[in-house]
mmCIF file of C-alpha atoms and ligand atoms in Angstrom:
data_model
loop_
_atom_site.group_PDB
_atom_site.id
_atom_site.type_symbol
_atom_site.label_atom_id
_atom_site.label_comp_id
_atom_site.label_asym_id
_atom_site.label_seq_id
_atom_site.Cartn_x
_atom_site.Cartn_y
_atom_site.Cartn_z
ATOM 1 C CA UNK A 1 10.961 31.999 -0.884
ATOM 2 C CA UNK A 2 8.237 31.796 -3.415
ATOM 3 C CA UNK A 3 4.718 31.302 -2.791
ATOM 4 C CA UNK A 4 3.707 27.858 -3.409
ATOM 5 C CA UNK A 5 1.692 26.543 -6.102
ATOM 6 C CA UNK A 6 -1.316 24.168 -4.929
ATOM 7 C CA UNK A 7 -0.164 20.863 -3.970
ATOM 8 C CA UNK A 8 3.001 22.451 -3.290
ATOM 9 C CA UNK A 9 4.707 22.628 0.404
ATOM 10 C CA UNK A 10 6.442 25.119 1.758
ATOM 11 C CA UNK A 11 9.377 22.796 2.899
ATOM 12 C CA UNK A 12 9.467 20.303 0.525
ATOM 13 C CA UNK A 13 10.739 17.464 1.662
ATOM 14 C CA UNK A 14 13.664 19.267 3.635
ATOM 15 C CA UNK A 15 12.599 19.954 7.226
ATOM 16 C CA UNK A 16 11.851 15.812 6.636
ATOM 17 C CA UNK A 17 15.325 14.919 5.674
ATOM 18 C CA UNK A 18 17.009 17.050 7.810
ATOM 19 C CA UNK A 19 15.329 15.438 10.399
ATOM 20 C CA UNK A 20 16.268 12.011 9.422
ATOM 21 C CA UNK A 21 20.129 12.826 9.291
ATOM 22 C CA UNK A 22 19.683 13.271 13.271
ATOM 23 C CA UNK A 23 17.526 10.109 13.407
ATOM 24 C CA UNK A 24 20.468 8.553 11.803
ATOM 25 C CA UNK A 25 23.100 9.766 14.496
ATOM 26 C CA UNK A 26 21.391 7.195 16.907
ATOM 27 C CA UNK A 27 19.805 4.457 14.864
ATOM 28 C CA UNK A 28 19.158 0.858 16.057
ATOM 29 C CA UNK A 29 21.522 -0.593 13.458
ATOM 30 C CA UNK A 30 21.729 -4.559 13.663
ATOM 31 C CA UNK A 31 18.148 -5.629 12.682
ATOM 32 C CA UNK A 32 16.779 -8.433 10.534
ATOM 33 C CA UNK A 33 13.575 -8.181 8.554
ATOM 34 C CA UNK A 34 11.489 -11.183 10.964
ATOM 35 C CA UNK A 35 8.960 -10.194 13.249
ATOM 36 C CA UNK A 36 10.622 -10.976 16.597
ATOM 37 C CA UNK A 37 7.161 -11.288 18.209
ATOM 38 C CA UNK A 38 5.141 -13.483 15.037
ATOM 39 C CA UNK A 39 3.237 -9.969 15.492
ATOM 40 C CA UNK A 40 1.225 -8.333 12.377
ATOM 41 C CA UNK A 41 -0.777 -5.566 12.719
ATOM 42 C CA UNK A 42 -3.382 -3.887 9.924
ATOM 43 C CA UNK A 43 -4.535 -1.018 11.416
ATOM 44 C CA UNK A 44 -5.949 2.579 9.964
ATOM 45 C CA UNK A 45 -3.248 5.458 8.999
ATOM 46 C CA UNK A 46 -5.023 7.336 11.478
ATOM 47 C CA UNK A 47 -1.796 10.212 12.572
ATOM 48 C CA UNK A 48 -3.171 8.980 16.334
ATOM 49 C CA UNK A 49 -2.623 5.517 16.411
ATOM 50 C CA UNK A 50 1.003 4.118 17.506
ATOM 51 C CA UNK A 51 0.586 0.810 16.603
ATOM 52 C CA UNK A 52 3.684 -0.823 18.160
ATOM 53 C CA UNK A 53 3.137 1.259 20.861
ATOM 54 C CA UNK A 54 -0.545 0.507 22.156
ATOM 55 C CA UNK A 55 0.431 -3.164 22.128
ATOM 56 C CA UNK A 56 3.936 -2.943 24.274
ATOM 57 C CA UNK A 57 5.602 -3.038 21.105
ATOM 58 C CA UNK A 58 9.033 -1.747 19.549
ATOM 59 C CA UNK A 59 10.975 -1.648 16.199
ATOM 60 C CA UNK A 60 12.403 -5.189 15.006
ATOM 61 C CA UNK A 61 8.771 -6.922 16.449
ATOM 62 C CA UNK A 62 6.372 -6.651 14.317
ATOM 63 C CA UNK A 63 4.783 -6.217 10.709
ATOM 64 C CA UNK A 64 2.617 -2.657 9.916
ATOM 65 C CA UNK A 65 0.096 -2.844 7.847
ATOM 66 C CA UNK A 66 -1.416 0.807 7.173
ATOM 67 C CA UNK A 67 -4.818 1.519 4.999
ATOM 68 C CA UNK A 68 -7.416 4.054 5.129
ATOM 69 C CA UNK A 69 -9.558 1.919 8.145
ATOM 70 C CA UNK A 70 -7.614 -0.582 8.685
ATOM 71 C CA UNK A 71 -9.975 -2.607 6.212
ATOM 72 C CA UNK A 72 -8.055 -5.373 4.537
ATOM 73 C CA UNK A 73 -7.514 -4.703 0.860
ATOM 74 C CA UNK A 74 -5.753 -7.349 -1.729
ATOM 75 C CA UNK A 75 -2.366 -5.863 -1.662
ATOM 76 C CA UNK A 76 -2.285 -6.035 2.774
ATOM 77 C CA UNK A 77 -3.700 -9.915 2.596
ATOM 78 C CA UNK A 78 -0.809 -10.656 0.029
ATOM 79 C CA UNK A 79 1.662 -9.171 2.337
ATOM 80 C CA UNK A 80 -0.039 -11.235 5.510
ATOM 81 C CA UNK A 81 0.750 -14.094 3.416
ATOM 82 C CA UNK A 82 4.298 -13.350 3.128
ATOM 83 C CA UNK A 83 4.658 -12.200 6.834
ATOM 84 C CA UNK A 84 3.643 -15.765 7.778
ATOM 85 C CA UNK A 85 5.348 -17.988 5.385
ATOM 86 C CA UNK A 86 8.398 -15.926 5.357
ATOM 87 C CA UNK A 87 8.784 -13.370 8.288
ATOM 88 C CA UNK A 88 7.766 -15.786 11.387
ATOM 89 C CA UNK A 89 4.168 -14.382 11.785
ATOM 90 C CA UNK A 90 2.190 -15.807 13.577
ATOM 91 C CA UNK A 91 -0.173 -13.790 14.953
ATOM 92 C CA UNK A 92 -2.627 -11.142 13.034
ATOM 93 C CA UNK A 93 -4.855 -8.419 14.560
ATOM 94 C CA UNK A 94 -7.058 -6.434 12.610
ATOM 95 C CA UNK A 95 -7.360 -2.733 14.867
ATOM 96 C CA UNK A 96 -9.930 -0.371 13.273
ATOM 97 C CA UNK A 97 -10.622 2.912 15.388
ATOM 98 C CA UNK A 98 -13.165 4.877 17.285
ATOM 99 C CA UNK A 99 -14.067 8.533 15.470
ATOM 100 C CA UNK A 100 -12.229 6.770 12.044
ATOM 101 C CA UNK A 101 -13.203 9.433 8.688
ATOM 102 C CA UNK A 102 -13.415 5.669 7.235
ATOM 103 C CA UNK A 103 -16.423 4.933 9.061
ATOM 104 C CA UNK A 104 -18.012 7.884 9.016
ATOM 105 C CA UNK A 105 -19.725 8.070 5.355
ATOM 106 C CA UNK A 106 -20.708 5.566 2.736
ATOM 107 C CA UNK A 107 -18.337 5.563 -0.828
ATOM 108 C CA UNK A 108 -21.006 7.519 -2.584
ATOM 109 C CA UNK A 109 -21.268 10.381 0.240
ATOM 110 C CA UNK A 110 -17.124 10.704 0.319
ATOM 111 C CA UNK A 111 -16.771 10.413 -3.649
ATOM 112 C CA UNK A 112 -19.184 13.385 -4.120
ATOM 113 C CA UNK A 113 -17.279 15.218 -0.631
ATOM 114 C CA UNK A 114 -13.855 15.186 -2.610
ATOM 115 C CA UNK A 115 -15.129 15.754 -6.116
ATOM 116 C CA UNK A 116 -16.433 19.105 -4.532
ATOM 117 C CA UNK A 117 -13.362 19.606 -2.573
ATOM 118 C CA UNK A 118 -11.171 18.867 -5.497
ATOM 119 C CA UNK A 119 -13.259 20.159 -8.055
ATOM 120 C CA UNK A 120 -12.135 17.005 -9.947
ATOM 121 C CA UNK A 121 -14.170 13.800 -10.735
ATOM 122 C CA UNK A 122 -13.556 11.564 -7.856
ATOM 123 C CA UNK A 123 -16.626 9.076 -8.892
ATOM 124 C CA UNK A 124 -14.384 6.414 -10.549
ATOM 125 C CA UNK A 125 -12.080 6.466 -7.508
ATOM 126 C CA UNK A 126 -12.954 3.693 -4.784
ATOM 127 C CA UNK A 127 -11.867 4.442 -1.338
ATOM 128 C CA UNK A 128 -13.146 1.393 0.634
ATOM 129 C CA UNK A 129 -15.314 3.223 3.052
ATOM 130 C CA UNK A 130 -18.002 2.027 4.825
ATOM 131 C CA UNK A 131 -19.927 3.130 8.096
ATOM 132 C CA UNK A 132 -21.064 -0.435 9.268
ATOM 133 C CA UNK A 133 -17.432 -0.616 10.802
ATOM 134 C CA UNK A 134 -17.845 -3.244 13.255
ATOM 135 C CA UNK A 135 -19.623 -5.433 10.353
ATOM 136 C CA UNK A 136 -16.344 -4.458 7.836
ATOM 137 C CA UNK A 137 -14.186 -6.007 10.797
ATOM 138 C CA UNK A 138 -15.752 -9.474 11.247
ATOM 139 C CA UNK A 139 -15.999 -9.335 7.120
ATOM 140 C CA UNK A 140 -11.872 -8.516 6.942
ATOM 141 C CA UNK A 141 -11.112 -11.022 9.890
ATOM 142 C CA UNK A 142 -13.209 -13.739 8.492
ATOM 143 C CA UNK A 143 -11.728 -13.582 4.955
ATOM 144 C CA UNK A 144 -7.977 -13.627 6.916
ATOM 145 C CA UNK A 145 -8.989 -16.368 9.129
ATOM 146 C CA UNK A 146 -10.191 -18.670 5.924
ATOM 147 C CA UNK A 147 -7.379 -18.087 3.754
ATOM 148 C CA UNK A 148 -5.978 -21.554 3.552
ATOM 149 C CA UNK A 149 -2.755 -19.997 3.491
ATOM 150 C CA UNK A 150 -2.864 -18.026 6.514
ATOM 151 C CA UNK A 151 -5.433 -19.745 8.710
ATOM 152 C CA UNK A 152 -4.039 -22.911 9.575
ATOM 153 C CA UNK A 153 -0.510 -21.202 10.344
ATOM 154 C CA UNK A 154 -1.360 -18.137 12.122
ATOM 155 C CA UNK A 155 -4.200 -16.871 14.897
ATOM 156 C CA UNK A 156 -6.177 -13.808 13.939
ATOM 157 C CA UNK A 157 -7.955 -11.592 15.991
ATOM 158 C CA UNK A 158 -10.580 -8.338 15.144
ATOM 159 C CA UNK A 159 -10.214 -5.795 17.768
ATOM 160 C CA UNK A 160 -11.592 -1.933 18.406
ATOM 161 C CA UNK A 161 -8.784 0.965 19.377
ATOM 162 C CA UNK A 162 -10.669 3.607 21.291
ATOM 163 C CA UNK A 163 -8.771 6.659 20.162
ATOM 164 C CA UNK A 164 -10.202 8.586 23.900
ATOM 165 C CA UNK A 165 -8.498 5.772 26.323
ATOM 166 C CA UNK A 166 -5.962 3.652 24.224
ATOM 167 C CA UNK A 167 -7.351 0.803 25.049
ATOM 168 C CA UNK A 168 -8.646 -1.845 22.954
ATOM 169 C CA UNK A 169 -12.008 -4.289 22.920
ATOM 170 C CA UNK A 170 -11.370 -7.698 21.116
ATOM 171 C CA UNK A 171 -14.610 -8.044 19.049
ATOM 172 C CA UNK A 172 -13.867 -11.272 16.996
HETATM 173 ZN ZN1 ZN B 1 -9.157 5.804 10.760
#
């Protein structure tokens, strides 16, 4: 094997696929694309969240919405708006996290961080960071809840996921 080149894994994509050929051996087959609960979840891509999981949840039940915070960006309100007119949701929670790299600088402190990590201009780039997390959340959950075309058809909730206990606070 050759030693890769930056940005280059060892594996590939391989050990990934190989591993989905034995996911395949057992898969659920038979499932439509509705949310079987009216469940939607935006939460963080945090690799320690489960988000099905923390709320009693499993495949076939509910939408996943995944962004860097869980912060609601244009593309994940247009897809809350087609989970509710056209996937049966009715229900919305918004699940930022404790210890979240989101919430732990302001734009301008991570766009210089990866310009020196890089060594490539990162300024331009805008990551949608922001350390007033709990503020962010009421923001996000506000804008869902007065979206004429979500609001009167589906309940939304703002809640905390404490990465430590699993649990999670409602906060709006
Ligand atoms: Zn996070």
């Amino acid at each position: 094997m050759t030693t890769p080149t930056v940005g280059e894994h060892p594996h590939g994509f391989d050990d990934l696929v190989a591993a989905n050929k034995r996911y395949a051996i057992s898969f659920p087959h038979g499932f439509d694309g509705i949310a079987h609960q009216g469940v939607l979840i935006l939460t963080c891509m945090d690799s320690r969240l489960e988000p099905l999981e923390m709320f009693g949840l499993r495949v076939g039940e509910a939408k996943i919405l995944r962004t860097a915070g869980g912060r609601l960006t244009q593309p994940a309100l247009a897809a809350m708006v087609m989970g509710v007119h056209k996937l049966k949701v009715n229900r919305i929670l918004i699940v930022p996290h404790t210890l979240c790299a989101a919430a732990s600088s302001t734009e301008a402190q991570l766009r210089d961080s990866i310009s020196e990590l890089s060594g490539v201009d990162a300024h331009g780039f805008t990551f949608g960071v922001d350390p007033d997390q709990m503020g962010r959340l009421r923001e996000d959950v506000e804008t869902v809840r007065t979206q004429p075309l979500i609001g009167p058809f589906a309940e939304v909730g703002g809640f905390l996921y404490n990465v430590e206990t699993g649990l999670v606070d409602r906060i709006c």
